[in-house]
Short mmCIF file of C-alpha atoms and ligand atoms in Angstrom, two decimals:
data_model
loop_
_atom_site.label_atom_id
_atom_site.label_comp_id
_atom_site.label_asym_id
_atom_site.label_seq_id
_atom_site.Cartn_x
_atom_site.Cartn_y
_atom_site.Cartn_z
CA UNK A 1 2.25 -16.54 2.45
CA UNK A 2 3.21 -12.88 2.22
CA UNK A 3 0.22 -11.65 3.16
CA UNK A 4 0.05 -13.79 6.53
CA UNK A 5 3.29 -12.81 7.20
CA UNK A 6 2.61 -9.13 6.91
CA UNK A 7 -0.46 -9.54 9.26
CA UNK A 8 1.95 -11.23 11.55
CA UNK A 9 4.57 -8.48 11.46
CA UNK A 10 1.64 -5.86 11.65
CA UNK A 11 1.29 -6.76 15.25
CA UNK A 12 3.56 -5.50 17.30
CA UNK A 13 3.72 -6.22 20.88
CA UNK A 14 5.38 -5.12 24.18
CA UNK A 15 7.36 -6.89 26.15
CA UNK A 16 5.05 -9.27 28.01
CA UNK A 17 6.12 -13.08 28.80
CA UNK A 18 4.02 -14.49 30.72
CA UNK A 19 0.28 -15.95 29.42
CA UNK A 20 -0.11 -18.06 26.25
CA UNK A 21 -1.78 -15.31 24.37
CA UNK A 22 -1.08 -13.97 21.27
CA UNK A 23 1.99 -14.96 18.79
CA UNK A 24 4.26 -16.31 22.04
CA UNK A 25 2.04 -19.66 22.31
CA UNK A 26 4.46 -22.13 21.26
CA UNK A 27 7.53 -20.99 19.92
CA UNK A 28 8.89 -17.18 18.20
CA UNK A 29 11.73 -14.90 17.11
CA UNK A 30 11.69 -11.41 19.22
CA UNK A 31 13.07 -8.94 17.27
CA UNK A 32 14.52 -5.88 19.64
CA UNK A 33 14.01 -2.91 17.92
CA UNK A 34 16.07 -0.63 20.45
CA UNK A 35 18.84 -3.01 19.33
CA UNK A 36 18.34 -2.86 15.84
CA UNK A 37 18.63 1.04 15.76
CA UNK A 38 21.31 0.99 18.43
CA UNK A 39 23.80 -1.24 15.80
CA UNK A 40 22.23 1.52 12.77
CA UNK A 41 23.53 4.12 15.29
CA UNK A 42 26.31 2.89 15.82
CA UNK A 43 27.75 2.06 12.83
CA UNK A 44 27.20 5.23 11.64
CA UNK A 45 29.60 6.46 14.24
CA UNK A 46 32.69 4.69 12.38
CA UNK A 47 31.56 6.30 8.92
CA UNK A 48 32.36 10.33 7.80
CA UNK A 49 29.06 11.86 7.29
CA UNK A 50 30.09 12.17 3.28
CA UNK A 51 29.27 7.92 3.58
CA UNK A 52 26.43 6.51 3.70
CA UNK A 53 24.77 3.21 5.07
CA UNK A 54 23.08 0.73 3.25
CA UNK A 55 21.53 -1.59 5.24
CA UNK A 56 21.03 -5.27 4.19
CA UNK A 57 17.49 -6.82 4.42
CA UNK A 58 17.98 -9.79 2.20
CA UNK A 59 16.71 -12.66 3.24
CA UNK A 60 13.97 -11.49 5.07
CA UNK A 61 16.44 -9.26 6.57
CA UNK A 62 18.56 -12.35 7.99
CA UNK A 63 15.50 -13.90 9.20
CA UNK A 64 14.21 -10.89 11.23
CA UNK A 65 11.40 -9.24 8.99
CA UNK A 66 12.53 -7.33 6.44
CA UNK A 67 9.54 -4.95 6.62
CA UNK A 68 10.26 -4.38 10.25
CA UNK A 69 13.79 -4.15 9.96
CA UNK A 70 13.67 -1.74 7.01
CA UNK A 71 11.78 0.94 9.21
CA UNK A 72 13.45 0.49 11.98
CA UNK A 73 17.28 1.03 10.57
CA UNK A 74 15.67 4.15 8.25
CA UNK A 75 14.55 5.57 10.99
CA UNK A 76 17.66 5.09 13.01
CA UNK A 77 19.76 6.24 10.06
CA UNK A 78 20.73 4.01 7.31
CA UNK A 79 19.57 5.61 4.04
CA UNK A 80 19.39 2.49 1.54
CA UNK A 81 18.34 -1.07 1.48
CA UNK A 82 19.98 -3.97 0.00
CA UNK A 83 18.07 -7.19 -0.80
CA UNK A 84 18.74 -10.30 -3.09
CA UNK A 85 16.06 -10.53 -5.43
CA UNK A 86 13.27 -8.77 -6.97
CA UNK A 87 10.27 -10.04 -4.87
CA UNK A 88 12.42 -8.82 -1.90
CA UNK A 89 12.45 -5.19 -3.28
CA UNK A 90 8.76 -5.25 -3.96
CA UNK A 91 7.87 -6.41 -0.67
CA UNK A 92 9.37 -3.56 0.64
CA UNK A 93 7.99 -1.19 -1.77
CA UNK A 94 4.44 -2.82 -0.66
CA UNK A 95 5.34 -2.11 2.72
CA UNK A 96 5.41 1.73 1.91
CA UNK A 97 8.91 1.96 1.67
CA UNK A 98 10.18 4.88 0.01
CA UNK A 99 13.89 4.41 0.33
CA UNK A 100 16.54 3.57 -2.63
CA UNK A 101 16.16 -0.33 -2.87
CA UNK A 102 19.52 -2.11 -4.49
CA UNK A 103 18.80 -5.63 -5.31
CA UNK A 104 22.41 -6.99 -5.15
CA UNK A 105 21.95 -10.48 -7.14
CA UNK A 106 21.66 -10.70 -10.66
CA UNK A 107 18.54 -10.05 -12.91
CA UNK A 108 18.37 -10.56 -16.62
CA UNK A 109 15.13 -11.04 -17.94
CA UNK A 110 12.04 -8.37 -19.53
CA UNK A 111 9.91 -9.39 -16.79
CA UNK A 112 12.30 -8.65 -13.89
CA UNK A 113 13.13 -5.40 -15.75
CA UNK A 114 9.23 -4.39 -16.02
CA UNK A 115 8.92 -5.02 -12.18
CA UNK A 116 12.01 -3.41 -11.11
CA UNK A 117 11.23 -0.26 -13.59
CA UNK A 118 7.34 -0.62 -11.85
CA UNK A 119 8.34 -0.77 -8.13
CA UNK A 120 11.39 1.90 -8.61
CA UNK A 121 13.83 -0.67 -7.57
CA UNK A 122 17.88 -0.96 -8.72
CA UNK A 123 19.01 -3.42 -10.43
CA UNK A 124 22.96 -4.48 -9.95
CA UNK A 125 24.16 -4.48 -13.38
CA UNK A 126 27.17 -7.67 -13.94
CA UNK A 127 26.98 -8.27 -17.68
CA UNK A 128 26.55 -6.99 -21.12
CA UNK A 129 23.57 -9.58 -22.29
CA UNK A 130 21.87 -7.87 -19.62
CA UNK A 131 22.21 -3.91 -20.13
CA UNK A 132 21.09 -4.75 -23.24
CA UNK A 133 18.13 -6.75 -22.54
CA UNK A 134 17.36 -3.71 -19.78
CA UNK A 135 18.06 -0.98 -22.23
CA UNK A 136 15.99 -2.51 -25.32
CA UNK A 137 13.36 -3.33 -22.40
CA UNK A 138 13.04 0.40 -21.60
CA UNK A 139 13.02 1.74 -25.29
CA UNK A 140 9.74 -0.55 -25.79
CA UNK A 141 7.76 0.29 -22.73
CA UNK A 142 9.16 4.03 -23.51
CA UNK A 143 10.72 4.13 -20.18
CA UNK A 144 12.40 6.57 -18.45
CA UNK A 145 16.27 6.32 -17.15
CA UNK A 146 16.20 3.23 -15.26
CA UNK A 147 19.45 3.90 -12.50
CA UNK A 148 21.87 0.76 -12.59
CA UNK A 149 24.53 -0.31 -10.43
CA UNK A 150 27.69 -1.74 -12.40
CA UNK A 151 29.49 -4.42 -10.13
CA UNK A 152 33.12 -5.50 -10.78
CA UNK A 153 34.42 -8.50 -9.91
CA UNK A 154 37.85 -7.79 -8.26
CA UNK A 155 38.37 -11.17 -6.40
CA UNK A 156 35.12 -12.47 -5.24
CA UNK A 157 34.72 -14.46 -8.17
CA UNK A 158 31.01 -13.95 -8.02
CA UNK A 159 29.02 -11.65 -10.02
CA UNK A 160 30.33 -8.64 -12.42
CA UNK A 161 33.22 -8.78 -15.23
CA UNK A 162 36.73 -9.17 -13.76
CA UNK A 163 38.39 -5.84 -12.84
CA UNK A 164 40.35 -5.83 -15.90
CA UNK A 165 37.67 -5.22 -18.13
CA UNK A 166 35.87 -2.42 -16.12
CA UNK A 167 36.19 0.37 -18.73
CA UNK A 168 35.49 -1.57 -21.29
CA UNK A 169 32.12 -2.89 -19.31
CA UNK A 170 31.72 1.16 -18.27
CA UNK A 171 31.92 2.43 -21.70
CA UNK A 172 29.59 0.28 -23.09
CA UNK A 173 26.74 0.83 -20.54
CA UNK A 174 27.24 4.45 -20.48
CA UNK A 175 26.85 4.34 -24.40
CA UNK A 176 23.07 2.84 -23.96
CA UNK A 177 20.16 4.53 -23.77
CA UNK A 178 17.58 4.84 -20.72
CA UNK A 179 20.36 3.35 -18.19
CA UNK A 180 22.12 5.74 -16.01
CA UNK A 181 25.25 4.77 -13.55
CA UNK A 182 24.07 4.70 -9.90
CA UNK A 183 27.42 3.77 -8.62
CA UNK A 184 30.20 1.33 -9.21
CA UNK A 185 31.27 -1.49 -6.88
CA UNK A 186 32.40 -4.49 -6.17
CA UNK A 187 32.14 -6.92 -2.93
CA UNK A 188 35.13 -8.46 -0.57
CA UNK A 189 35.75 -12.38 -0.05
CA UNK A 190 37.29 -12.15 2.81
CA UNK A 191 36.77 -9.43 4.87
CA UNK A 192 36.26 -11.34 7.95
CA UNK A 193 39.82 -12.75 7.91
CA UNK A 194 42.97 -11.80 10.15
CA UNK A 195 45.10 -11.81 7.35
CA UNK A 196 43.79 -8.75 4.79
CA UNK A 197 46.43 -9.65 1.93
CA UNK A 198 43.59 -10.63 0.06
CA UNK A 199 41.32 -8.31 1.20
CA UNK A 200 43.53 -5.43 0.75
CA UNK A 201 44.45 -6.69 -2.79
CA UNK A 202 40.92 -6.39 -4.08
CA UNK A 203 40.75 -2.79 -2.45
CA UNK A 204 43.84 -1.98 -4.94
CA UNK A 205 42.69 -3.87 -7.96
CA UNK A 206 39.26 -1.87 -6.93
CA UNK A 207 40.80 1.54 -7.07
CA UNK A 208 42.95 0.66 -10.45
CA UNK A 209 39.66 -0.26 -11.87
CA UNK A 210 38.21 3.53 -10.70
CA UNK A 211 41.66 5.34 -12.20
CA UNK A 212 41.18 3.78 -15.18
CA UNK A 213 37.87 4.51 -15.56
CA UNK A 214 38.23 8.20 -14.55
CA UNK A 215 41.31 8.81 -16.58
CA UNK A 216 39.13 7.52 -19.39
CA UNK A 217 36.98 10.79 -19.06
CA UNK A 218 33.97 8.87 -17.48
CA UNK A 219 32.63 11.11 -14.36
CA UNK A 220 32.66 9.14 -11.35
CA UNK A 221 29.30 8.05 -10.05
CA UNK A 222 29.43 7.02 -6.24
CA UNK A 223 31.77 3.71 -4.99
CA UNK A 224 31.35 1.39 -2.55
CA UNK A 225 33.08 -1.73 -1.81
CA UNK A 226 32.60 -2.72 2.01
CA UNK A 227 30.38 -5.53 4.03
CA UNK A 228 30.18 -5.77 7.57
CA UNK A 229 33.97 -7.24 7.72
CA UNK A 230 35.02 -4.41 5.77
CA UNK A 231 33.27 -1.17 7.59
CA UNK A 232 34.57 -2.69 11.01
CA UNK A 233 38.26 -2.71 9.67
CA UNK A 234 39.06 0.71 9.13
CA UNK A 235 37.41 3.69 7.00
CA UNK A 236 39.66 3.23 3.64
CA UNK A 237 37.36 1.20 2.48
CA UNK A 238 33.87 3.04 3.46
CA UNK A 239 34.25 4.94 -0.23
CA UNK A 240 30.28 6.46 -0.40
CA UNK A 241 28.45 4.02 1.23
CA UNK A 242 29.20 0.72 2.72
CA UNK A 243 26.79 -2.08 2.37
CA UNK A 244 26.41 -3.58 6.19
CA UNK A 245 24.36 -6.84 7.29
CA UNK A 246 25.54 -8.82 10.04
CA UNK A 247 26.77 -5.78 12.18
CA UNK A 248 23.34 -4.33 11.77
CA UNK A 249 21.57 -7.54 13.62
CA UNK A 250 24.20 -7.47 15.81
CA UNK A 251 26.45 -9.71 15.30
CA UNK A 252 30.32 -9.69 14.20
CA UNK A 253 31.49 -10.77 11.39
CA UNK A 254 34.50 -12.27 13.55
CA UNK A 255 36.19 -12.00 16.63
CA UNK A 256 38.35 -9.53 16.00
CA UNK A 257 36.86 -6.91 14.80
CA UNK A 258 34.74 -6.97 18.43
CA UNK A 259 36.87 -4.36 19.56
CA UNK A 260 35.70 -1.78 16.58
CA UNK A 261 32.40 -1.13 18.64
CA UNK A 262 29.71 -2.58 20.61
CA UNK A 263 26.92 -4.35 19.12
CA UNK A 264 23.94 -5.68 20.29
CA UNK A 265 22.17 -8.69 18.74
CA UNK A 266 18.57 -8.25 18.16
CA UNK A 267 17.55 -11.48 17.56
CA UNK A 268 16.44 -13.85 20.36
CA UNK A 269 14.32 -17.31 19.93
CA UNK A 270 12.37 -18.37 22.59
CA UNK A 271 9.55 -21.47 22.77
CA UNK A 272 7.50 -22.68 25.68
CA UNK A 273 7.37 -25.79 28.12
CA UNK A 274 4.60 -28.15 26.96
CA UNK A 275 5.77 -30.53 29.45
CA UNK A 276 7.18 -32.01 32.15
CA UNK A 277 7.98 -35.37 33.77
CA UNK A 278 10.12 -37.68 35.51
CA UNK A 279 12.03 -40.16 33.78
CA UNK A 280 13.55 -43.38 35.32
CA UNK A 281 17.26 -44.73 34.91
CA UNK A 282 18.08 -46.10 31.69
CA UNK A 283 15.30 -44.54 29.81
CA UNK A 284 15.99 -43.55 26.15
CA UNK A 285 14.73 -40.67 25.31
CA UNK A 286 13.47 -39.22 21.75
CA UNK A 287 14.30 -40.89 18.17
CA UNK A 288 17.04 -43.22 17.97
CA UNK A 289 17.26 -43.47 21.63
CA UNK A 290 20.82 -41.27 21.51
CA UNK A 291 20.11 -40.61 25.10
CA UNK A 292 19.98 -42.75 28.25
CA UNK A 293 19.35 -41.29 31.19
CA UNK A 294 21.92 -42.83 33.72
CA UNK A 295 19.76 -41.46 36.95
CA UNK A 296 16.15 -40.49 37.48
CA UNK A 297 15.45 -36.70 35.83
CA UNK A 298 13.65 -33.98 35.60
CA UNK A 299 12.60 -34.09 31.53
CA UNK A 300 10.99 -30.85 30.00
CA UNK A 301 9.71 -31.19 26.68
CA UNK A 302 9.47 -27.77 24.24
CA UNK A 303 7.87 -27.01 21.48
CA UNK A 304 10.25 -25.80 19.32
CA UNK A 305 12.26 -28.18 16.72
CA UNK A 306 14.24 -28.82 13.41
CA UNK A 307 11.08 -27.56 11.04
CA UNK A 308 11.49 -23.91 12.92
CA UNK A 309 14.96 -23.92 12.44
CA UNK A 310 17.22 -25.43 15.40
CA UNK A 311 19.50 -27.64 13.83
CA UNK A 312 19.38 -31.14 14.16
CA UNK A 313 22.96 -31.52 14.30
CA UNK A 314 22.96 -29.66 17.71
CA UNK A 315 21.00 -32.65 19.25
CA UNK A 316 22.47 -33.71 22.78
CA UNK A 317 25.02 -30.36 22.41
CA UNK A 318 22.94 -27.63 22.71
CA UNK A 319 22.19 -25.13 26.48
CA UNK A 320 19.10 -23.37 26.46
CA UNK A 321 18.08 -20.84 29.39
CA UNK A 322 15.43 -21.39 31.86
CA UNK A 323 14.97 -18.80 34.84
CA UNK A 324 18.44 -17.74 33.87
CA UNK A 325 19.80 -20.87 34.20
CA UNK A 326 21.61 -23.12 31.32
CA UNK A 327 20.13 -26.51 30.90
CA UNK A 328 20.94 -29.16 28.45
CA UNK A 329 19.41 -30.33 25.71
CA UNK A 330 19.11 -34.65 25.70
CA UNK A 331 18.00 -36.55 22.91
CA UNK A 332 17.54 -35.74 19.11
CA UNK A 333 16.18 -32.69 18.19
CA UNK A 334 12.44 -33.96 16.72
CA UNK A 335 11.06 -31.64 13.44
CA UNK A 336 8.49 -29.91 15.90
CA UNK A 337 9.93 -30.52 19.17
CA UNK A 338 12.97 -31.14 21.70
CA UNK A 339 13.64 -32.03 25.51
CA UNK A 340 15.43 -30.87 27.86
CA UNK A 341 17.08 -32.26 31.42
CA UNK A 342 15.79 -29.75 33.34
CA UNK A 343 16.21 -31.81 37.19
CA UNK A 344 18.07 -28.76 38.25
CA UNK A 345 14.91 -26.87 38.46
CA UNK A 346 12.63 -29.65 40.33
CA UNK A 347 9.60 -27.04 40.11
CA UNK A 348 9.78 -26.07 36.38
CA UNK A 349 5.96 -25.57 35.07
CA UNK A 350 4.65 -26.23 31.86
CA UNK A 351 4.15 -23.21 29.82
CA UNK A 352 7.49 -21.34 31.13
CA UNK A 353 9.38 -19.68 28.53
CA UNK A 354 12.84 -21.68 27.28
CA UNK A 355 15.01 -19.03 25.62
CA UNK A 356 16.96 -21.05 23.06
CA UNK A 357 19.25 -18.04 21.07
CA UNK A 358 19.44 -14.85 23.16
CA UNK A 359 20.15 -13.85 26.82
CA UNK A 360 18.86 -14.30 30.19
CA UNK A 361 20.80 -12.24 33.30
CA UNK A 362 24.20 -12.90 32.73
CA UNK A 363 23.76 -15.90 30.61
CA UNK A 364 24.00 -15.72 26.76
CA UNK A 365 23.48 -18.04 23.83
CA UNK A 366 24.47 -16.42 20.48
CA UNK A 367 24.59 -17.46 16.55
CA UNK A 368 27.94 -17.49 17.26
CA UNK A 369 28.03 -20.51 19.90
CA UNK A 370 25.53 -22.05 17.48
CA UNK A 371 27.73 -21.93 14.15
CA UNK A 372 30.73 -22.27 16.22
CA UNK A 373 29.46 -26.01 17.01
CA UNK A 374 28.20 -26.89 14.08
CA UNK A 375 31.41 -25.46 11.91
CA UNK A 376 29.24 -22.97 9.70
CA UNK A 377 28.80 -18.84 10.41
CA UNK A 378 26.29 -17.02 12.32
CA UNK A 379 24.79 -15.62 8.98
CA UNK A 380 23.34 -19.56 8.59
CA UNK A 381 22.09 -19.18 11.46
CA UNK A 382 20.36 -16.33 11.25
CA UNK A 383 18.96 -17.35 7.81
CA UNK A 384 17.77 -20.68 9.04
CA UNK A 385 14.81 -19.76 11.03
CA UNK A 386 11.51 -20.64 9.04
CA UNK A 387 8.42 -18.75 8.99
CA UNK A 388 6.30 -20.65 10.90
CA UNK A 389 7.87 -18.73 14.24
CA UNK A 390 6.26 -15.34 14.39
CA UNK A 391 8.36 -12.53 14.74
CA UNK A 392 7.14 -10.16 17.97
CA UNK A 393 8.88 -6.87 18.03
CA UNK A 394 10.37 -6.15 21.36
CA UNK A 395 11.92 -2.37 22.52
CA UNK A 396 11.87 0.61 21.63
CA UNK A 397 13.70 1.75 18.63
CA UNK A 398 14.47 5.54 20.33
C1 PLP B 401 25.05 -9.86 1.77
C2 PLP B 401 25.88 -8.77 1.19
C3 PLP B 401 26.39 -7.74 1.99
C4 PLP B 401 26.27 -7.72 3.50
O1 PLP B 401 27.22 -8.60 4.07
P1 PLP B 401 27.45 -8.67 5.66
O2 PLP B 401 28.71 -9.43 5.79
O3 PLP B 401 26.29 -9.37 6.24
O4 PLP B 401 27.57 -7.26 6.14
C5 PLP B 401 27.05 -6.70 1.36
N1 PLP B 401 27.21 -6.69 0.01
C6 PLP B 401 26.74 -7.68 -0.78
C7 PLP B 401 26.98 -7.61 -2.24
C8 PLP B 401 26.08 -8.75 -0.23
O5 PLP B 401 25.64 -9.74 -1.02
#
């Protein structure tokens, strides 16, 4: 599968809509480039130039190509990467990818160690079992230093010991051989809310953590505590680096934090016509028959459904854009494709391009109306779209 997928992100197109050639025959995710380095850029503009920005491609990079992603925000700036797991890193690494690679969820055993140690990746470092599986892992393969990053829990209740035992935790993994202390830090639960009482009380038990560990004698290695939520709030809690996602696809982590600067999603999922007809009154349309027409109409259908990843659950509540126009969706959403009342545009064609997340002239669709309807977050969203759409790079990214 990887290897497909690389071919597929090898090819890299212009923008061109029209035709059914290439990867836009039946359904894709553009990825805008320009927009992808524009967010990088901007971000950077809230941070001191003493912090840097690690960009998150976990997840494929939210569904957008990590391997395409990852050059693009390098390029426009961010000096790290952040993934999830180890096959992440080395896909990167595969890729050519030079960069420092955090993998942010938790690794314990030889054989993750011998491929992170192999591909030069970082492992987060959350328990003692572990350092000492990755330290006695290095002695026997006569290893060199293997850089770790030591993550506290402070409120997340996630991965890392609790905040109270962070010396302790410190100590012990300075006192092992062949692991060296990247940086300490931990990761915020609620960044995204109004109220930052709990937010703000992880940032203290954060820094009690760091005095303790300094007064201690331990020299500091770099901190960083902040997601998206947190880099948009304000610049006490950018430490050394800040760890950004959703801001970097363009997207905010809530409404309002909009204000802290302008973003522009690069995402946009599009599918094609496959055709069009004229329904009578009365007429049920798709599975289940949760439609009736209650006049003649215009019915498009497209070839995009649930198995690409448009939720089911948006089935007769979904717009989608045609000619810059918003048309409903009717009927359930079928696992490879859905229909659309389309009898506002009588001459529609078959093979016209439906643009289901993403904008047309003034009108826009966003992860945001999606995940607002269905009561989940954009980052689902994002996530949810499966492999079989191609990704086409769009723009730009200087
Ligand atoms: C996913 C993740 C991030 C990025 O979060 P966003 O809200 O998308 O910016 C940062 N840090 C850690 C530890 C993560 O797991």
């Amino acid at each position: 599968m990887t290897l497909i997928w690389e071919q597929t992100f090898s090819i890299v197109e212009t923008n061109r809509c029209d035709g059914f050639g290439g990867l836009r025959q039946r359904a894709w995710v553009e990825i805008n480039l320009a927009a992808l380095a524009y967010n990088v850029r901007q971000v950077k503009s809230l941070l001191s130039p003493k912090t840097a920005l690690m960009a998150v491609v976990k997840a494929d990079a939210y569904g957008h190509g990590a391997v395409l992603v990852a050059q693009t925000v390098l390029q426009a700036g961010a000096s790290w990467l952040g993934v999830a797991t180890v096959p992440e890193g080395i896909e990167l690494r595969a890729a050519g990818i030079k960069a420092p690679i955090l993998i942010l969820g938790a690794t314990h055993t030889k054989e993750q160690l011998q491929a992170i140690a192999q591909w030069q990746l970082q492992p987060t470092l959350c328990n003692l079992k572990q350092a000492l599986v990755f330290s006695q892992t290095l002695e026997a393969i006569n290893g060199d230093t293997l850089p770790v990053h030591i993550k506290l829990d402070t409120g997340m209740s996630r991965l890392g010991p609790l905040w109270e035992q962070a010396v302790e935790f410190v100590q012990l993994v300075q006192r092992l051989p062949h692991l060296r202390i990247a940086s300490i830090y931990s990761h915020l639960a609620t960044a995204e809310s109004l109220d930052q009482t709990v937010m703000r009380q992880q940032q203290a038990r954060f820094e009690t953590a760091i005095a303790q560990i300094q007064s201690a004698g331990i020299p500091l290695p770099p901190l960083h505590l902040a997601n998206s939520g947190g880099t948009l709030t304000d610049s006490s809690l950018h430490y050394d680096m800040v760890r950004v996602g959703l801001a970097v696809y363009g997207l905010y982590p809530a409404e309002h934090l909009r204000t802290a600067l302008d973003l522009k999603p690069a995402l946009q999922v599009k599918a094609r016509v496959t055709q069009v007809k004229t329904i009578p009154p009365q007429t049920g349309v798709s599975y289940g028959h949760q439609f009736i027409s209650d006049r003649e109409l215009r019915l498009a259908v497209v070839g995009i459904g649930y198995a690409d990843g448009v939720p089911r659950n948006l089935s007769n509540k979904m717009t989608v854009l045609i000619r810059g126009q918003r048309l409903p969706q009717i009927g359930a959403i079928t696992m490879d494709q859905l229909m659309l009342d389309v009898s506002t545009i009588p001459d529609l064609q078959e093979g016209e391009v439906v643009t289901l997340l993403g904008q047309e002239g003034k009108e826009q669709i966003s992860a945001d109306d999606w995940a607002s309807e269905l009561g989940t977050i954009s980052w689902e969203i994002l996530c949810g779209f499966k492999h079989r759409l191609p990704r086409v790079a769009v723009g730009q990214p200087l």
